[in-house]
PDB file of C-alpha atoms in Angstrom:
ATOM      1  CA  UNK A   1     195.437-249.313 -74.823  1.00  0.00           C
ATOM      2  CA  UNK A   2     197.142-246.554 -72.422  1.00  0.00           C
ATOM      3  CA  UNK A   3     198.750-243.930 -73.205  1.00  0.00           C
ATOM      4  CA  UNK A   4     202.151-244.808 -73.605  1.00  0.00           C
ATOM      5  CA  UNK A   5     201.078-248.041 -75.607  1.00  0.00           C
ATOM      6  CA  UNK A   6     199.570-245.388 -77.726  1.00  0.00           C
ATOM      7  CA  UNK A   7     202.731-243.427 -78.328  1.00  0.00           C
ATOM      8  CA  UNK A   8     204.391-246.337 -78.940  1.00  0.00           C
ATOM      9  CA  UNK A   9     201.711-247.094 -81.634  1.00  0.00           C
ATOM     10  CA  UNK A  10     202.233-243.631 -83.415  1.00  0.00           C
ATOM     11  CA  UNK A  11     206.391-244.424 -83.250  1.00  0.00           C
ATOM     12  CA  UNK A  12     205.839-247.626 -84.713  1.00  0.00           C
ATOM     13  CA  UNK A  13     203.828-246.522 -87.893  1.00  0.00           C
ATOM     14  CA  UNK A  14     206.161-243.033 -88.547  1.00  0.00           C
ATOM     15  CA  UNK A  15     208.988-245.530 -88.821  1.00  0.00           C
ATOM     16  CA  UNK A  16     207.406-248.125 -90.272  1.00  0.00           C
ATOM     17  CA  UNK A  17     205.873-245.849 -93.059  1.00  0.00           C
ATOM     18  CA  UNK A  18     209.588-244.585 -93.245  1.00  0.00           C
ATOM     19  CA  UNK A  19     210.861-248.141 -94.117  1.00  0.00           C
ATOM     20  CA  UNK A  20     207.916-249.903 -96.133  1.00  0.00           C
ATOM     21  CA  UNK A  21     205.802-248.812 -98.845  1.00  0.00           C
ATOM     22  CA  UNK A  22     202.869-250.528 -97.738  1.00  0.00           C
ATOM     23  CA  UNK A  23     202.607-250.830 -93.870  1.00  0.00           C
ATOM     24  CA  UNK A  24     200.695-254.033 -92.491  1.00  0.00           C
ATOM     25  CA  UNK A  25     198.857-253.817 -89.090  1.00  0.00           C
ATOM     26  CA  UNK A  26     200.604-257.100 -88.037  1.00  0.00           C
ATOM     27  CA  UNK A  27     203.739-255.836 -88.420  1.00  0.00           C
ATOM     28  CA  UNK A  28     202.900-252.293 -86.803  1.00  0.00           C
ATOM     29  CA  UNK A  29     201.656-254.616 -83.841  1.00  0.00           C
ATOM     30  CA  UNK A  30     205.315-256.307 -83.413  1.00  0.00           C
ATOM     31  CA  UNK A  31     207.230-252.952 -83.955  1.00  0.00           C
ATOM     32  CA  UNK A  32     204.694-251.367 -81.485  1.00  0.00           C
ATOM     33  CA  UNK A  33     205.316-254.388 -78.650  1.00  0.00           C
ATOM     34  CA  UNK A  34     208.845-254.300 -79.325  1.00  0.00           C
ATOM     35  CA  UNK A  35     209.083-250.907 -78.295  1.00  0.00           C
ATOM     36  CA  UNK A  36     207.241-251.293 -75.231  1.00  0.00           C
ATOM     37  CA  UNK A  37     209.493-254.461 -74.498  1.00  0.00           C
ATOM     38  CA  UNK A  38     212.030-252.203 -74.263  1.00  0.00           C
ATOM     39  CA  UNK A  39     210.503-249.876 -71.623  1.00  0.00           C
ATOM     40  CA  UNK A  40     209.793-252.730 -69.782  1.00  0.00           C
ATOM     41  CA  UNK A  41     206.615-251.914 -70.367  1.00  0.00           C
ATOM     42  CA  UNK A  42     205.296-255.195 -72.569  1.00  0.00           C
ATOM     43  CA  UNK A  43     201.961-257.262 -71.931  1.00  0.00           C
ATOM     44  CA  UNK A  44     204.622-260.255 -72.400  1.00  0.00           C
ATOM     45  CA  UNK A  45     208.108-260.352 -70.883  1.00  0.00           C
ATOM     46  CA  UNK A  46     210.699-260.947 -72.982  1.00  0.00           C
ATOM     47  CA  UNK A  47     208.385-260.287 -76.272  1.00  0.00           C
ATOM     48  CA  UNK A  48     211.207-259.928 -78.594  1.00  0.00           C
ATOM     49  CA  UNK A  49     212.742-263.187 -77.789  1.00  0.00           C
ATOM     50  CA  UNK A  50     209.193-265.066 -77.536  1.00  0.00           C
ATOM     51  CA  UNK A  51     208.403-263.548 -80.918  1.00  0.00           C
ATOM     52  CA  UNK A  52     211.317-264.187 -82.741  1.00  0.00           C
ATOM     53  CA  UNK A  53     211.615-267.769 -81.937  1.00  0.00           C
ATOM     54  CA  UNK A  54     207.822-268.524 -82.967  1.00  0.00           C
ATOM     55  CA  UNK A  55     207.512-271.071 -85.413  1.00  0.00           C
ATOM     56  CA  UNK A  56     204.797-268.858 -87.373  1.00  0.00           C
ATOM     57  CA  UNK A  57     205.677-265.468 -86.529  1.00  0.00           C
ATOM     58  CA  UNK A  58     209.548-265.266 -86.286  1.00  0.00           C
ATOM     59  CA  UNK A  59     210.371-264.497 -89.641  1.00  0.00           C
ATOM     60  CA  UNK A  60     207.976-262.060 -89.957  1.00  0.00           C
ATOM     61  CA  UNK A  61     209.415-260.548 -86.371  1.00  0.00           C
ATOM     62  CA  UNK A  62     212.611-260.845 -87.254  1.00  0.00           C
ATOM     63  CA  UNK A  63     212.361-258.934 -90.396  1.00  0.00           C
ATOM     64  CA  UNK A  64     210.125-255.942 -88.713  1.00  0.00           C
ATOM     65  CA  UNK A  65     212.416-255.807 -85.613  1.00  0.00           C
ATOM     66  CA  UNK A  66     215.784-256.735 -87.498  1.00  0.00           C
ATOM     67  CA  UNK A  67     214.931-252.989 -89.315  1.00  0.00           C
ATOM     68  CA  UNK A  68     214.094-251.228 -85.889  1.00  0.00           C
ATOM     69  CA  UNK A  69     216.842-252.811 -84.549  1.00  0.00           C
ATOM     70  CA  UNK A  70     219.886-250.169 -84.892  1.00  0.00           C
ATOM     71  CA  UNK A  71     217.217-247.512 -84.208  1.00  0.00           C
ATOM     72  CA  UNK A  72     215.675-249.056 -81.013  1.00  0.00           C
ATOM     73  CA  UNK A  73     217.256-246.845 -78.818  1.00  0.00           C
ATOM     74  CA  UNK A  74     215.718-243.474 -80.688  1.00  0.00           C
ATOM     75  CA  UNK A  75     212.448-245.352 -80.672  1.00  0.00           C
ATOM     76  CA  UNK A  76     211.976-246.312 -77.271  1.00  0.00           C
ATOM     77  CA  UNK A  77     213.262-242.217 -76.376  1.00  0.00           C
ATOM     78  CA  UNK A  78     210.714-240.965 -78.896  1.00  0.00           C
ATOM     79  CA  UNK A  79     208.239-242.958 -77.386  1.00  0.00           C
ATOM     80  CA  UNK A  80     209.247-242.173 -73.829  1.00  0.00           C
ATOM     81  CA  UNK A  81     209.309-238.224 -74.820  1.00  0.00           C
ATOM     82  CA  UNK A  82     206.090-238.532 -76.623  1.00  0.00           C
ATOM     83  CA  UNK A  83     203.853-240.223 -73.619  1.00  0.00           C
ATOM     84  CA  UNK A  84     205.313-237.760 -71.142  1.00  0.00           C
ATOM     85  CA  UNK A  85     204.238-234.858 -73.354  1.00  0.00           C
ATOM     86  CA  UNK A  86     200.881-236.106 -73.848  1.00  0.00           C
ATOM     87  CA  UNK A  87     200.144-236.874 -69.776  1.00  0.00           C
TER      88      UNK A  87
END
């Protein structure tokens, strides 16, 4: 994992903790990628679409990433900030 998938990681569990009471590793996984999806920065292009229209994981990606949703923008910049601080 580089660095700024690893700030990405850390944004995805403080909000994550912030919004569930018990946070699952899956779902820290999708809010972590769909950060990095938008920084352009994904393993897969387009990750949020791919995800959400998976017959197995959509609902679950549409739930974690319906949340992040109107706080995407804050996200990705927290994530941005964060991996620039640490380099």
């Amino acid at each position: 994992m580089n660095d700024l998938a690893k700030a990405a990681d850390a944004t995805a569990r403080e909000f994550l903790a912030g919004t569930y009471r018990t946070v699952r590793e899956f779902d820290v996984t999708l809010a972590r990628n769909a950060i990095l999806d938008c920084l352009f920065s994904a393993e897969e292009p387009d990750f949020i679409r791919d995800v959400a229209d998976h017959p197995i994981y959509g609902p679950d990606a549409r739930r974690v990433i319906g949340r992040m949703a109107p706080h995407m923008v804050e996200l990705a910049g927290r994530t941005a900030t964060g991996w620039r601080a640490a380099a």
